[in-house]
Coordinates of C-alpha atoms and ligand atoms in Angstrom, one line a residue:
X1 CA 65.2 -11.9 24.0
X2 CA 67.7 -9.0 24.3
X3 CA 68.2 -7.4 27.7
X4 CA 68.6 -3.7 28.5
X5 CA 69.7 -2.6 32.0
X6 CA 68.7 0.9 33.0
X7 CA 70.2 3.2 35.6
X8 CA 68.5 6.6 35.5
X9 CA 69.1 9.7 37.5
X10 CA 65.5 10.9 37.7
X11 CA 62.8 10.1 40.3
X12 CA 60.5 8.3 38.0
X13 CA 63.2 7.3 35.5
X14 CA 63.1 3.6 35.5
X15 CA 59.3 3.3 35.4
X16 CA 59.0 5.8 32.6
X17 CA 61.8 4.2 30.5
X18 CA 60.6 0.6 30.9
X19 CA 57.0 1.7 30.1
X20 CA 58.0 3.4 26.9
X21 CA 60.4 0.7 25.8
X22 CA 57.8 -2.0 26.5
X23 CA 55.5 0.0 24.2
X24 CA 58.0 0.4 21.3
X25 CA 60.0 -2.8 21.9
X26 CA 57.7 -5.4 23.6
X27 CA 60.3 -8.1 22.9
X28 CA 63.0 -6.3 25.0
X29 CA 63.6 -7.3 28.6
X30 CA 64.2 -4.1 30.6
X31 CA 65.8 -4.6 34.0
X32 CA 66.7 -2.1 36.7
X33 CA 70.5 -1.6 37.4
X34 CA 70.1 -2.6 41.0
X35 CA 67.9 -5.7 40.4
X36 CA 69.3 -8.3 42.8
X37 CA 68.1 -11.1 40.4
X38 CA 69.9 -9.7 37.4
X39 CA 72.4 -12.1 35.7
X40 CA 75.1 -9.7 34.4
X41 CA 76.1 -12.0 31.6
X42 CA 72.6 -11.6 30.0
X43 CA 72.9 -7.9 29.6
X44 CA 73.2 -6.7 25.9
X45 CA 72.6 -3.0 26.3
X46 CA 73.0 -0.4 29.1
X47 CA 71.1 2.9 29.3
X48 CA 72.8 4.9 32.1
X49 CA 73.2 8.0 34.0
X50 CA 76.3 8.2 36.2
X51 CA 77.0 4.5 36.8
X52 CA 79.1 3.8 39.9
X53 CA 82.7 2.8 39.1
X54 CA 83.1 -0.8 38.0
X55 CA 79.3 -1.1 37.5
X56 CA 79.5 -1.4 33.7
X57 CA 82.5 -3.7 33.7
X58 CA 80.4 -6.5 35.3
X59 CA 78.4 -6.9 32.0
X60 CA 80.7 -9.3 30.1
X61 CA 78.4 -9.4 26.9
X62 CA 77.6 -5.7 26.7
X63 CA 77.2 -4.5 23.1
X64 CA 76.2 -0.8 23.4
X65 CA 76.2 1.8 26.2
X66 CA 73.5 4.5 25.8
X67 CA 74.3 7.6 27.7
X68 CA 71.2 9.1 29.2
X69 CA 72.8 12.6 28.6
X70 CA 74.4 14.4 25.7
X71 CA 77.7 14.4 27.7
X72 CA 79.5 11.2 28.5
X73 CA 81.8 12.4 31.3
X74 CA 79.5 10.7 33.8
X75 CA 80.5 7.4 32.2
X76 CA 84.1 7.9 31.3
X77 CA 85.1 9.1 34.8
X78 CA 84.7 5.5 35.8
X79 CA 88.3 4.2 35.3
X80 CA 86.9 0.7 34.6
X81 CA 84.3 1.5 31.9
X82 CA 84.6 -1.2 29.2
X83 CA 86.5 0.6 26.4
X84 CA 85.7 -2.0 23.7
X85 CA 82.0 -1.1 24.0
X86 CA 80.7 1.8 22.0
X87 CA 79.0 4.7 23.9
X88 CA 76.1 6.4 22.1
X89 CA 75.3 10.0 23.3
X90 CA 71.7 11.1 23.9
X91 CA 70.2 12.7 20.8
X92 CA 66.5 12.6 21.4
X93 CA 64.9 15.5 19.4
X94 CA 63.7 17.1 22.6
X95 CA 67.3 17.6 23.8
X96 CA 68.2 20.1 21.0
X97 CA 64.8 21.8 21.2
X98 CA 65.1 22.4 24.9
X99 CA 68.6 23.7 24.6
X100 CA 67.4 26.1 21.8
X101 CA 64.7 27.5 24.1
X102 CA 67.0 27.8 27.1
X103 CA 69.8 29.6 25.2
X104 CA 67.4 32.0 23.5
X105 CA 65.8 32.8 26.9
X106 CA 69.3 33.3 28.4
X107 CA 70.4 35.6 25.6
X108 CA 67.3 37.7 25.7
X109 CA 67.6 37.9 29.5
X110 CA 71.1 39.3 29.1
X111 CA 70.1 41.6 26.3
X112 CA 67.2 43.0 28.4
X113 CA 69.0 43.0 31.8
X114 CA 66.5 40.6 33.4
X115 CA 68.7 40.0 36.5
X116 CA 68.9 43.8 37.2
X117 CA 65.1 44.2 37.0
X118 CA 64.6 41.1 39.2
X119 CA 66.9 42.7 41.9
X120 CA 65.1 46.1 41.5
X121 CA 61.7 44.4 41.9
X122 CA 62.9 42.6 45.0
X123 CA 63.7 46.1 46.4
X124 CA 60.5 47.7 45.0
X125 CA 62.8 50.1 43.2
X126 CA 61.5 51.9 40.0
X127 CA 64.7 52.7 38.1
X128 CA 64.7 53.3 34.3
X129 CA 67.9 53.2 32.4
X130 CA 68.9 56.4 30.5
X131 CA 69.4 54.7 27.1
X132 CA 67.0 52.5 25.1
X133 CA 67.8 48.8 25.1
X134 CA 70.1 47.3 22.5
X135 CA 68.3 45.0 20.0
X136 CA 69.0 41.4 19.0
X137 CA 70.1 42.3 15.5
X138 CA 72.8 44.6 17.0
X139 CA 74.1 41.8 19.2
X140 CA 76.4 39.1 18.1
X141 CA 76.1 35.8 20.0
X142 CA 79.2 33.5 19.7
X143 CA 78.6 29.8 20.3
X144 CA 81.5 27.7 21.4
X145 CA 80.7 24.2 20.2
X146 CA 78.7 23.6 16.9
X147 CA 77.8 20.0 17.5
X148 CA 74.5 18.2 17.8
X149 CA 73.2 20.9 20.1
X150 CA 75.3 24.0 19.2
X151 CA 74.4 23.8 15.5
X152 CA 70.7 23.9 16.2
X153 CA 71.1 26.6 18.8
X154 CA 73.0 28.8 16.4
X155 CA 70.2 28.5 13.8
X156 CA 67.6 29.2 16.4
X157 CA 69.3 32.4 17.6
X158 CA 69.9 33.6 14.0
X159 CA 66.2 32.9 13.3
X160 CA 65.3 35.0 16.4
X161 CA 67.2 37.9 14.9
X162 CA 70.6 37.8 16.6
X163 CA 73.8 38.0 14.7
X164 CA 75.4 34.6 15.3
X165 CA 79.0 33.2 15.1
X166 CA 80.2 29.8 16.1
X167 CA 83.4 28.1 16.9
X168 CA 84.3 24.4 16.7
X169 CA 87.3 22.0 16.3
X170 CA 86.6 21.2 12.7
X171 CA 85.3 23.6 10.0
X172 CA 81.5 23.9 9.6
X173 CA 79.1 25.6 7.3
X174 CA 75.7 26.7 8.8
X175 CA 73.4 29.0 6.9
X176 CA 73.2 32.4 8.5
X177 CA 76.0 31.7 11.0
X178 CA 79.7 32.9 10.7
X179 CA 81.7 29.8 11.5
X180 CA 85.3 29.6 12.8
X181 CA 87.4 26.6 13.6
X182 CA 90.5 25.6 15.6
X183 CA 92.9 27.8 17.6
X184 CA 93.3 30.4 14.8
X185 CA 89.6 30.6 14.4
X186 CA 89.2 31.3 18.1
X187 CA 91.4 34.4 17.7
X188 CA 89.0 35.8 15.0
X189 CA 85.9 34.7 16.8
X190 CA 86.3 36.0 20.3
X191 CA 86.6 39.8 19.6
X192 CA 83.3 39.8 17.7
X193 CA 81.2 38.4 20.5
X194 CA 78.8 40.5 22.6
X195 CA 77.5 37.3 24.3
X196 CA 79.5 34.1 24.6
X197 CA 77.7 30.7 24.9
X198 CA 79.7 27.7 26.0
X199 CA 78.2 24.5 24.5
X200 CA 81.4 22.4 24.5
X201 CA 81.9 18.9 25.9
X202 CA 84.1 18.3 28.9
X203 CA 87.5 17.1 27.6
X204 CA 91.1 17.6 28.5
X205 CA 91.3 20.4 25.8
X206 CA 88.2 22.3 27.0
X207 CA 88.8 22.1 30.7
X208 CA 89.8 25.6 32.0
X209 CA 89.6 27.0 28.5
X210 CA 87.4 29.9 29.6
X211 CA 89.7 31.9 31.8
X212 CA 90.3 35.6 32.4
X213 CA 92.5 36.1 29.3
X214 CA 89.8 34.6 27.1
X215 CA 87.0 36.6 28.7
X216 CA 89.0 39.9 28.2
X217 CA 89.0 39.2 24.4
X218 CA 85.2 39.6 24.2
X219 CA 83.4 42.9 23.5
X220 CA 83.1 44.3 27.0
X221 CA 80.8 44.3 28.8
X222 CA 80.0 40.9 27.4
X223 CA 77.3 38.5 28.4
X224 CA 78.3 34.9 29.2
X225 CA 76.1 31.8 29.1
X226 CA 77.4 28.4 30.3
X227 CA 75.4 25.4 29.3
X228 CA 78.4 23.2 28.6
X229 CA 80.1 21.9 31.7
X230 CA 81.4 23.7 34.8
X231 CA 85.1 22.8 34.6
X232 CA 85.5 24.6 31.3
X233 CA 85.3 27.8 33.2
X234 CA 87.9 29.1 35.7
X235 CA 85.2 30.3 38.1
X236 CA 87.5 32.6 40.1
X237 CA 88.4 34.4 36.8
X238 CA 84.7 34.7 35.8
X239 CA 83.9 36.3 39.2
X240 CA 86.8 38.7 38.8
X241 CA 85.6 39.5 35.2
X242 CA 82.0 40.2 36.5
X243 CA 83.4 42.4 39.2
X244 CA 85.7 44.5 37.0
X245 CA 83.0 44.9 34.2
X246 CA 84.6 42.7 31.6
X247 CA 81.5 40.6 31.9
X248 CA 78.2 42.5 32.2
X249 CA 76.0 39.6 33.1
X250 CA 76.0 35.8 33.1
X251 CA 73.5 32.9 33.0
X252 CA 75.1 29.8 34.5
X253 CA 73.5 26.4 34.4
X254 CA 76.6 24.2 35.1
X255 CA 79.3 24.5 37.7
X256 CA 82.5 22.9 38.8
X257 CA 80.7 21.5 41.9
X258 CA 77.1 20.5 41.6
X259 CA 74.8 21.0 43.4
X260 CA 76.3 24.5 43.6
X261 CA 77.5 24.9 47.3
X262 CA 75.3 27.2 49.4
X263 CA 78.3 29.5 50.1
X264 CA 79.1 30.0 46.3
X265 CA 79.3 33.8 45.5
X266 CA 77.4 33.0 42.3
X267 CA 74.1 32.6 44.2
X268 CA 73.8 36.2 45.3
X269 CA 75.9 37.9 42.6
X270 CA 73.8 40.8 41.2
X271 CA 74.9 40.1 37.6
X272 CA 74.4 36.3 37.7
X273 CA 71.4 34.1 37.0
X274 CA 71.8 30.6 38.4
X275 CA 69.9 27.6 37.1
X276 CA 70.4 24.0 38.5
X277 CA 71.7 22.2 35.4
X278 CA 68.3 22.1 33.7
X279 CA 69.0 23.7 30.3
X280 CA 68.1 20.6 28.4
X281 CA 66.5 17.6 29.9
X282 CA 64.6 15.4 27.4
X283 CA 61.7 13.5 28.9
X284 CA 62.4 9.8 29.8
X285 CA 59.7 8.9 27.2
X286 CA 61.6 10.7 24.5
X287 CA 65.0 9.2 25.6
X288 CA 63.5 5.7 25.7
X289 CA 62.0 6.1 22.2
X290 CA 65.4 7.2 21.0
X291 CA 67.2 4.3 22.5
X292 CA 64.5 1.8 21.3
X293 CA 64.9 3.1 17.7
X294 CA 68.7 2.7 17.9
X295 CA 68.5 -0.8 19.3
X296 CA 66.2 -1.6 16.3
X297 CA 68.8 -0.3 14.0
X298 CA 71.7 -2.1 15.7
X299 CA 69.8 -5.4 15.6
X300 CA 69.0 -4.9 11.9
X301 CA 72.8 -4.9 11.3
X302 CA 73.5 -1.2 11.3
X303 CA 76.3 -1.0 13.9
X304 CA 77.4 2.4 12.8
X305 CA 75.2 4.2 15.3
X306 CA 75.1 8.1 15.3
X307 CA 76.5 10.3 18.1
X308 CA 79.1 7.8 19.1
X309 CA 81.7 8.8 21.7
X310 CA 85.2 9.2 20.0
X311 CA 87.8 8.3 22.6
X312 CA 90.6 10.0 20.6
X313 CA 88.7 13.3 20.4
X314 CA 87.5 12.9 24.0
X315 CA 83.8 13.5 23.2
Ligands
LIG1 P1 78.8 17.3 20.3 O1 79.8 16.4 20.7 O2 77.8 17.0 19.3 O3 79.4 18.7 19.9 C1 80.6 19.2 20.6 C2 81.0 20.5 19.8 O4 82.2 21.0 20.5 C3 81.5 20.1 18.4 O5 81.1 21.2 17.5 C4 83.0 20.0 18.5 O6 83.7 20.3 17.4 C5 83.2 21.1 19.6 N1 84.5 20.9 20.3 C6 84.9 19.8 21.0 N2 86.1 20.0 21.5 C7 86.6 21.2 21.0 C8 87.8 21.9 21.0 N3 88.8 21.4 21.7 N4 87.9 23.0 20.4 C9 86.9 23.5 19.6 N5 85.7 22.9 19.5 C10 85.5 21.7 20.2 O7 78.0 17.7 21.7 P2 76.5 18.2 21.9 O8 76.3 19.4 21.1 O9 75.6 17.1 21.9 O10 76.6 18.7 23.5 C11 77.6 19.6 23.9 C12 77.7 19.6 25.4 O11 76.6 20.3 26.0 C13 77.7 18.2 26.1 O12 79.0 17.6 26.0 C14 77.3 18.6 27.5 O13 78.5 18.9 28.2 C15 76.5 19.9 27.3 N6 75.1 19.6 27.7 C16 74.6 20.3 28.7 C17 73.3 20.2 29.0 C18 72.6 21.0 30.1 O14 71.5 20.8 30.5 N7 73.3 22.0 30.6 C19 72.4 19.2 28.4 C20 73.0 18.6 27.2 C21 74.3 18.8 26.9 P3 83.5 19.5 16.0 O15 82.2 19.8 15.5 O16 84.6 19.9 15.2 O17 83.6 18.0 16.5

């Protein structure tokens, strides 16, 4: 019998994961990460969110690490993670669907000044703008990152009527989306964007990428949506760009420090909507079903699992 150890971040995570896995894989032994009776040498698979440093290294016979999230930075920040074991990123169908809904909501909120009207409502102030609102088809959304999530998000926004561009490391072709790639592509991409969406992974190449100089290349006053990772943005530069009108509004779901400290200027900024890293969170049932299906594939001899972390690329 194969053995899967689970470390989940959620309140009901372990119970939900083991219930679903017992349903789809009754022959799999599912054990909690902190089970005192666990024999580390028996563990074949690990399904983890933010394992403590050294935690994964104790499993000497580990075959696959399943990340409970689309990002893997919560695993690779452990200096001792076992580098010979493949990491598979979360790709449950819910993950992309939820991200599509969130980014569409955020883009429409920026387009229709949702934050401004929320502030006005809190002050019982009836203030109508002089000009009619801009429409989706007149607005170009640029998506940085056209991977598992970004490609679906770009199609979703195009379907909703936005003009959509995207930028990635390697060239892509997506129907209805103008795709750019690499450093040269970035130069062409940025000046076309009315709203910029960050859906990049956290790597040494993306950290600090979104700074004041990059934000000034957008079509001001631009909207900005960050659903990638906080460290990709130089937060002081973003605040300055909000204050000088380079950025007209932002929806921020991820931050350099999470939870966002109570004294962060983002909380009360009149142009900023803050959400607590909830853009996409597949149910534990969906995540468990995804992991169960991949274990089936792996045990049937298909070791080339999808969405594998590539250490050279850093994501
Ligand atoms: P993928 O790895 O599938 O896609 C990453 C995309 O970023 C790819 O298109 C890749 O290019 C591009 N990219 C990476 N590095 C560079 C670079 N240096 N220059 C240009 N493009 C680059 O990731 P996912 O789509 O699954 O997820 C993206 C990120 O979203 C996650 O890493 C995570 O940080 C974040 N996320 C946030 C959530 C939230 O709730 N806020 C939930 C889930 C994910 P290429 O296609 O050429 O490889």
